[in-house]
Short mmCIF file of C-alpha atoms in Angstrom, two decimals:
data_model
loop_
_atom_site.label_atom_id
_atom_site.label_comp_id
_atom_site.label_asym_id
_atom_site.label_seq_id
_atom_site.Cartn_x
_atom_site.Cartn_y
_atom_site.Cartn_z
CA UNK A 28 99.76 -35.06 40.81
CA UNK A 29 95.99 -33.68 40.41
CA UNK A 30 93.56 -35.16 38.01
CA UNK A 31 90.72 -33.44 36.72
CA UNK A 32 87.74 -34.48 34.36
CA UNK A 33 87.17 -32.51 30.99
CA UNK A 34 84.81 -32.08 28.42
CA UNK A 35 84.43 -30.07 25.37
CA UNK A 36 80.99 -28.84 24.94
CA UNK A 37 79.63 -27.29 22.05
CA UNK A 38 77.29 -24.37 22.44
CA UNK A 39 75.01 -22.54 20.45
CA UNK A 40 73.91 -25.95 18.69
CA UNK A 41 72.39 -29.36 19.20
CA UNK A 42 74.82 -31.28 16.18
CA UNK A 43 77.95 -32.03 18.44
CA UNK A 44 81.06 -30.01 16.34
CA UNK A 45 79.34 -27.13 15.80
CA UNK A 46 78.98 -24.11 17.28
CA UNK A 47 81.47 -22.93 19.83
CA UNK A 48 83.69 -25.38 21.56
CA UNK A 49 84.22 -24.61 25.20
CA UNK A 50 85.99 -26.46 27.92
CA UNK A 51 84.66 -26.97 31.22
CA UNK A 52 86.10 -28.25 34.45
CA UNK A 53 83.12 -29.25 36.27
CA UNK A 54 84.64 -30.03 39.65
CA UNK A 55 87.53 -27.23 40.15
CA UNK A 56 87.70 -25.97 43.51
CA UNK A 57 90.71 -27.46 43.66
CA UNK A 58 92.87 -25.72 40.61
CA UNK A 59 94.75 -22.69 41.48
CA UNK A 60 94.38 -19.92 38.55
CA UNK A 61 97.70 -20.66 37.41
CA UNK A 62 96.60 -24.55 37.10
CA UNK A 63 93.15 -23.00 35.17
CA UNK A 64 95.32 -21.30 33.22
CA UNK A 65 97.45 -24.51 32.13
CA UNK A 66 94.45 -26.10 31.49
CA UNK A 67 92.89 -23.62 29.18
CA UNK A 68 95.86 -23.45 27.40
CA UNK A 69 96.27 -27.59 26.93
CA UNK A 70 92.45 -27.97 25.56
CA UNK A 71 92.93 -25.11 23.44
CA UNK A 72 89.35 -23.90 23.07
CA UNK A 73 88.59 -20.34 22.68
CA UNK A 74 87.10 -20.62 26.55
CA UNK A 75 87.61 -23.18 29.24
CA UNK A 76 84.93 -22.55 32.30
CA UNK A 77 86.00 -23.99 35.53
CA UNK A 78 83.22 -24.14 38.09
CA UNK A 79 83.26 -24.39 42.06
CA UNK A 80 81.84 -23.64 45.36
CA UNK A 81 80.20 -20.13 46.11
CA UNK A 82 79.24 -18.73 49.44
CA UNK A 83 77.12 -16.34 47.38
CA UNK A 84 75.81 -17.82 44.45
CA UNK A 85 74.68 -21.62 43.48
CA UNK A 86 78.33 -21.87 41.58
CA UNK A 87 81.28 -19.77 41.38
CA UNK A 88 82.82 -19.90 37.81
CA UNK A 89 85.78 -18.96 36.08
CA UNK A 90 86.87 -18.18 32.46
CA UNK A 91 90.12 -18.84 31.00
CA UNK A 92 91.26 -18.29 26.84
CA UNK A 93 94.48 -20.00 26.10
CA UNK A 94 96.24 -17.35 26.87
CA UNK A 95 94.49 -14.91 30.08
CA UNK A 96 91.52 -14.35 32.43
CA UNK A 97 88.03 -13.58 31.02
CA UNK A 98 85.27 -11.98 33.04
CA UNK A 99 82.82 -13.44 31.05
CA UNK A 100 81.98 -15.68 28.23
CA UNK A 101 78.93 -16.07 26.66
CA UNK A 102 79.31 -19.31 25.30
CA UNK A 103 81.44 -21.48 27.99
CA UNK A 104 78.47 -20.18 30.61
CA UNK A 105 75.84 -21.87 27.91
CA UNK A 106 77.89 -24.94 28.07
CA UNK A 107 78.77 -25.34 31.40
CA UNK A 108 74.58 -24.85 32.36
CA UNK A 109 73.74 -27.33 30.01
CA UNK A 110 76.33 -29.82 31.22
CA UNK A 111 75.12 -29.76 34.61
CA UNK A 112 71.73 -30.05 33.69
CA UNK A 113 72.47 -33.29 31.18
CA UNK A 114 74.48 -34.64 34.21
CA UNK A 115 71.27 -34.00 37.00
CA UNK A 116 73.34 -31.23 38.79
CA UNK A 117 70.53 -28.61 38.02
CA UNK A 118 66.79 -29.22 37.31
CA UNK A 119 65.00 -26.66 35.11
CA UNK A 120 64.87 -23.45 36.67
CA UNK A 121 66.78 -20.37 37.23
CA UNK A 122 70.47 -20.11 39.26
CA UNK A 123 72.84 -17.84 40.15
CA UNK A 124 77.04 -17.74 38.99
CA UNK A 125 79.40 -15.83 40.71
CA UNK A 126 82.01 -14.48 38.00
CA UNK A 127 84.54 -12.14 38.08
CA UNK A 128 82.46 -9.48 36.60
CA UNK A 129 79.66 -10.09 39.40
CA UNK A 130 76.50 -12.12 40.02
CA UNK A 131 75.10 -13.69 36.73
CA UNK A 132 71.53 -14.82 36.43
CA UNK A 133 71.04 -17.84 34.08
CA UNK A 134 68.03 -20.24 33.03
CA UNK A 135 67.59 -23.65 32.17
CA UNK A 136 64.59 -24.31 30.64
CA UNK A 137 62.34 -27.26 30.13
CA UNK A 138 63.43 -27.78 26.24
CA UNK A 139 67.34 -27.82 27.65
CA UNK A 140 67.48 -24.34 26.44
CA UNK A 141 70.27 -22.21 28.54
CA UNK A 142 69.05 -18.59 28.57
CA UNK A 143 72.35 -16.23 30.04
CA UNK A 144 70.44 -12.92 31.87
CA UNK A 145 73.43 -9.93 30.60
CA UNK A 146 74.31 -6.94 32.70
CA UNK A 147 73.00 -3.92 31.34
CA UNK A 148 73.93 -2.30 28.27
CA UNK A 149 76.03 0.71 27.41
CA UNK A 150 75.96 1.69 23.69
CA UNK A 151 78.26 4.57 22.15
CA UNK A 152 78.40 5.58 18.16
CA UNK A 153 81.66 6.32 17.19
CA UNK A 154 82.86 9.58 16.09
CA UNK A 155 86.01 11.83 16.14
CA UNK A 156 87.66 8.57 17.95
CA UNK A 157 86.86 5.65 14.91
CA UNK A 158 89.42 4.88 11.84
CA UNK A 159 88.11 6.44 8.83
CA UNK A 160 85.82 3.95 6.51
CA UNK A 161 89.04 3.67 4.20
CA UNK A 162 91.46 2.33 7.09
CA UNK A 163 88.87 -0.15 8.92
CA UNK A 164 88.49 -1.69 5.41
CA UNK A 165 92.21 -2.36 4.90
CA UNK A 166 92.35 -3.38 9.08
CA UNK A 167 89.33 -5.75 7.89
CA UNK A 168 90.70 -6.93 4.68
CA UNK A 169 87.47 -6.10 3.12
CA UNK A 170 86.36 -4.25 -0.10
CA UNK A 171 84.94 -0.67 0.82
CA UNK A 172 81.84 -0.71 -1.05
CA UNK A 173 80.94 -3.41 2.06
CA UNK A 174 81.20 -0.56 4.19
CA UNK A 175 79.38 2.19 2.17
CA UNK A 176 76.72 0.20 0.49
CA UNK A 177 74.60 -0.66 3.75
CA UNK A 178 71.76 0.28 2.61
CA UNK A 179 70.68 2.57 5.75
CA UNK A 180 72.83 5.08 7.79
CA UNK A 181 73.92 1.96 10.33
CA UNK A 182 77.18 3.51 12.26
CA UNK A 183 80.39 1.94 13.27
CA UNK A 184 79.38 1.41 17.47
CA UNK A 185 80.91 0.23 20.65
CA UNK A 186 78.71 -2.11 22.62
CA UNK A 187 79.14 -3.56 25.90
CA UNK A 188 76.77 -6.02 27.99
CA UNK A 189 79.79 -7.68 29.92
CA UNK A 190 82.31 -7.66 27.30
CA UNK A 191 83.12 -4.53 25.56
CA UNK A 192 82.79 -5.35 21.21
CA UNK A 193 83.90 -3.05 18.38
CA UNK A 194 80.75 -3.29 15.80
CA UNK A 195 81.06 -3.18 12.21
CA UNK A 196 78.02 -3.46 9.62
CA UNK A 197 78.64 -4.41 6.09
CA UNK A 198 76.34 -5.02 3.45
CA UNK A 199 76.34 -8.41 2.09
CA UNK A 200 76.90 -12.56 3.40
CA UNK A 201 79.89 -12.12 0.96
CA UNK A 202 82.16 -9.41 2.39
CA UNK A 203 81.60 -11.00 5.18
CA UNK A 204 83.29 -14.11 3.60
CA UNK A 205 85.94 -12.26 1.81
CA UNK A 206 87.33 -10.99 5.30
CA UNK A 207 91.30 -11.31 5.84
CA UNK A 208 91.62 -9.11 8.61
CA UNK A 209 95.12 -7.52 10.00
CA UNK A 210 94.87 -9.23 13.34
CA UNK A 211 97.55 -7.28 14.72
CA UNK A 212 96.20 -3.66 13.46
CA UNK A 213 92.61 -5.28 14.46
CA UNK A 214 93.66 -5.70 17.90
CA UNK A 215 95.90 -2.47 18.62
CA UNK A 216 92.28 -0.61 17.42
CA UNK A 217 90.66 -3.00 20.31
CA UNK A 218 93.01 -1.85 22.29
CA UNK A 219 93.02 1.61 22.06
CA UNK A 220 89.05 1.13 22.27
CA UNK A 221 89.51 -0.54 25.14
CA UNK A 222 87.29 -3.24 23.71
CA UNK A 223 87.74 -7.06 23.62
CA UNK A 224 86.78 -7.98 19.81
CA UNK A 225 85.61 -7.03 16.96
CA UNK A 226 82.01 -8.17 15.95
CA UNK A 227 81.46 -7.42 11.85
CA UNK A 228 77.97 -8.39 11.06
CA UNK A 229 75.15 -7.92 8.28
CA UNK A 230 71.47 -8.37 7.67
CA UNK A 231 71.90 -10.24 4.65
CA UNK A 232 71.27 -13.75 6.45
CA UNK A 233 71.35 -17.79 5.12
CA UNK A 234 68.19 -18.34 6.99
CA UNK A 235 64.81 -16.77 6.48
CA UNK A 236 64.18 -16.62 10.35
CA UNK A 237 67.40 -15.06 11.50
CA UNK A 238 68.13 -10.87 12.05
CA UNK A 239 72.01 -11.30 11.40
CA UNK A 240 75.32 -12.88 10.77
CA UNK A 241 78.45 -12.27 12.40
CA UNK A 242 81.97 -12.74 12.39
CA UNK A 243 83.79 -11.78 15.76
CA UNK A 244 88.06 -11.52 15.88
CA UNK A 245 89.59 -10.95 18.79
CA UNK A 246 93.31 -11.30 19.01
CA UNK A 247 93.97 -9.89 22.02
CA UNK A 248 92.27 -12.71 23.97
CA UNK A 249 93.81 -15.22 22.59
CA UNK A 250 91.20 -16.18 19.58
CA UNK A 251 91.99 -14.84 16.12
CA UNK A 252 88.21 -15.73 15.06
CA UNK A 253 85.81 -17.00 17.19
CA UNK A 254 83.44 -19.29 16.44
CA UNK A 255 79.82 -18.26 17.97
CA UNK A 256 79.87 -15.47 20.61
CA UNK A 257 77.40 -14.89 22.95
CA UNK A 258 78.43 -11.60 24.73
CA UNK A 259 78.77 -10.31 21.14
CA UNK A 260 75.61 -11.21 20.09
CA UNK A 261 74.05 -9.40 23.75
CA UNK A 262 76.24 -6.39 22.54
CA UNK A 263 75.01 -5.85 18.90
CA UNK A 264 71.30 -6.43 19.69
CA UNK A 265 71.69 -4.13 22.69
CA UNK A 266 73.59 -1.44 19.93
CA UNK A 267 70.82 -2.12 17.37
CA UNK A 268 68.00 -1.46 19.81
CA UNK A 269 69.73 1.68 20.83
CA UNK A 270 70.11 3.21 17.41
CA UNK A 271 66.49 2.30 16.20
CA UNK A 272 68.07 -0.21 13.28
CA UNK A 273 66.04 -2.69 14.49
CA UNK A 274 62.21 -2.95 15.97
CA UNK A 275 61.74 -6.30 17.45
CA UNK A 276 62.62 -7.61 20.75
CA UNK A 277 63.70 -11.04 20.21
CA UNK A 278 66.58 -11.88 17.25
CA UNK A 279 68.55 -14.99 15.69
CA UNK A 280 71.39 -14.28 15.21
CA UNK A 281 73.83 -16.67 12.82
CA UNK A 282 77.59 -17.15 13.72
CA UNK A 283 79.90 -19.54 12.81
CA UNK A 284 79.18 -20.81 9.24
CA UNK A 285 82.42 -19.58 7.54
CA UNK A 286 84.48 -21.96 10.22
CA UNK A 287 82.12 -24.91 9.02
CA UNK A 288 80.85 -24.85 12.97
CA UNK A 289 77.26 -23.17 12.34
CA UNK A 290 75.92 -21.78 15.55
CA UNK A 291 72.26 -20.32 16.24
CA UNK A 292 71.95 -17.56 19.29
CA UNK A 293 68.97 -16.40 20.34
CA UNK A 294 68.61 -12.91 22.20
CA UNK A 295 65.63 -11.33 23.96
CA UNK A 296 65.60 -7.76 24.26
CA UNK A 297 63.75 -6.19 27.12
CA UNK A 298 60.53 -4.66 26.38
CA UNK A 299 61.35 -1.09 27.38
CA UNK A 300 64.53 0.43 28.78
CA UNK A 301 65.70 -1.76 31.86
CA UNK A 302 68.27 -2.23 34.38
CA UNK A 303 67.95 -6.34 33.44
CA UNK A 304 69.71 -5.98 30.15
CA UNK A 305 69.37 -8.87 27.21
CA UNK A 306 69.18 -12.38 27.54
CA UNK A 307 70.87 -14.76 25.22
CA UNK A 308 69.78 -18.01 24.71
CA UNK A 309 70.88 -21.37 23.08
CA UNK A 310 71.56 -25.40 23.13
CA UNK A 311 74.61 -26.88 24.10
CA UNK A 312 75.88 -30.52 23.43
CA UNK A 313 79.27 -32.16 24.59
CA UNK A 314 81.52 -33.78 21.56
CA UNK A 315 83.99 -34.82 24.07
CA UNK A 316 85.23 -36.30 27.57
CA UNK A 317 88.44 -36.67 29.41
CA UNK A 318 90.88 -36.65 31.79
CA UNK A 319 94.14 -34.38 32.72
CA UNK A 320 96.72 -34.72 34.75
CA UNK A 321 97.64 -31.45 36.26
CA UNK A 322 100.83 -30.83 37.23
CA UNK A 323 101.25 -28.53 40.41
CA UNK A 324 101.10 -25.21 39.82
CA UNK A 325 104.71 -24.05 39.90
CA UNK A 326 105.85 -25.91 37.80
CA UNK A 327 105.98 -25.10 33.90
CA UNK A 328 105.45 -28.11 31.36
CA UNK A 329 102.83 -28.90 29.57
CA UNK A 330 99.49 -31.29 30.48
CA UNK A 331 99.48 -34.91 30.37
CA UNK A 332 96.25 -35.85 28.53
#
């Protein structure tokens, strides 16, 4: 029977359990998918990375939820960076990931600092396709005045730098507190959207120095709320640019405070229109290390820990 060695690995902070939890398999060139999958599903976390070989990058990784395949997570690729630089694998500097979603550029910088390059952004305001105001506040459990009272004509958007995100403003830190969202009428939305989650998000912020706070769901992966999410935060800075609600090029956005796991993501906005996209940014610190035993892949019982 395989072993492996695991660690949970908090990103999007430098306090270890907060932030984002993420699993990553350091050494997995020898798991199947169907092992990956197994494991993903035994630590639980909303991603598990596994990293290998590559013939065309400096790793090949892979993300699993609990439950399927993910091209590409924001916050396991933090993590799994800063692991390998806290272990000595990588020195300060830039690499290259092969994912299923293609080559991704990443940084690690002096200060420990993971900076994730995204692909390029497509933006997309919805019209005759979105729910009407009424319905997404009963799908969101949320009073409507949070949806009428922004402040400034801010529409309901579809955002993609990787991951595809259903974007939702509301006015105030406490309708974004009061949330109970319909998970399962949230996701069949997603679905028909053909996007992964749902990012709701205001200005009104806890800290001075941030641009936002978030709250992402998304069911169909797996995660009923996720904790900190870097491919959503890429997404709404990317949709914010795009529909002049916003006029500088670097952001904080908060994530994570109503799960008691506070998480800080930076984002860096090009300086013009570009092909390169957004870059997130963040810290990363692992809470916890161990070992599996992993079962061969045909066979259907659950992880040893």
């Amino acid at each position: 029977m395989q072993e492996c060695r695991v660690r949970l690995v908090d990103a999007f902070t430098t306090e270890p359990l907060g932030g984002n939890p993420a699993g990553v398999v350091a050494e997995a060139a020898e798991l199947t998918a169907a092992q990956m999958q197994a494991v993903a599903r035994e630590l639980g976390a909303s991603e598990t990375a596994f990293l290998g070989p590559s013939e065309v990058a400096d790793r090949r990784i892979r993300f699993f939820s609990p439950t399927q395949p993910v091209e590409l997570c924001g916050h396991a690729t933090v993590a799994s960076v800063s692991l390998m630089g806290a272990e000595g694998v990588f020195d300060p500097g830039r690499y290259t990931l092969e994912t299923d979603a293609g080559i991704l550029d990443v940084e690690l910088a002096e200060d420990g600092r993971v900076w994730m390059d995204q692909p390029a952004a497509s933006t997309e305001r919805l019209a005759g396709q979105a729910p009407d105001l009424e319905t997404l506040a009963e799908l969101l459990g949320v009073q409507l005045a949070g949806l009428t009272e922004i402040g400034t004509e801010l529409p309901v958007g579809l955002a993609s730098t990787g991951l595809r995100f259903l974007l939702v403003p509301v006015a105030f830190l406490t309708h974004l507190g009061e949330l109970e969202p319909r998970l399962d009428g949230l996701n069949a939305l997603c679905d028909r959207l053909d996007a992964a989650g749902t990012l709701v998000y205001s200005f009104d912020t806890l800290e001075a120095a941030s641009t936002l706070h978030g709250r992402v769901f998304a069911p169909g992966l797996g995660v009923p709320e996720d904790p900190v999410t870097g491919m959503a935060a890429g997404a709404v800075a990317a949709y914010l640019d795009a529909v002049g609600a916003i006029d500088e090029q670097t952001l904080r956005i908060e994530q994570g405070d109503f799960l008691e796991r506070a998480g800080r993501i930076d984002v860096e906005l090009p300086p013009a229109p570009s092909v390169d996209g957004v870059r997130v940014g963040g810290h990363a610190v692992t809470s916890m290390e161990g070992r599996l035993q992993v079962p061969p892949s045909d066979e259907q019982r659950i992880l040893e820990g």
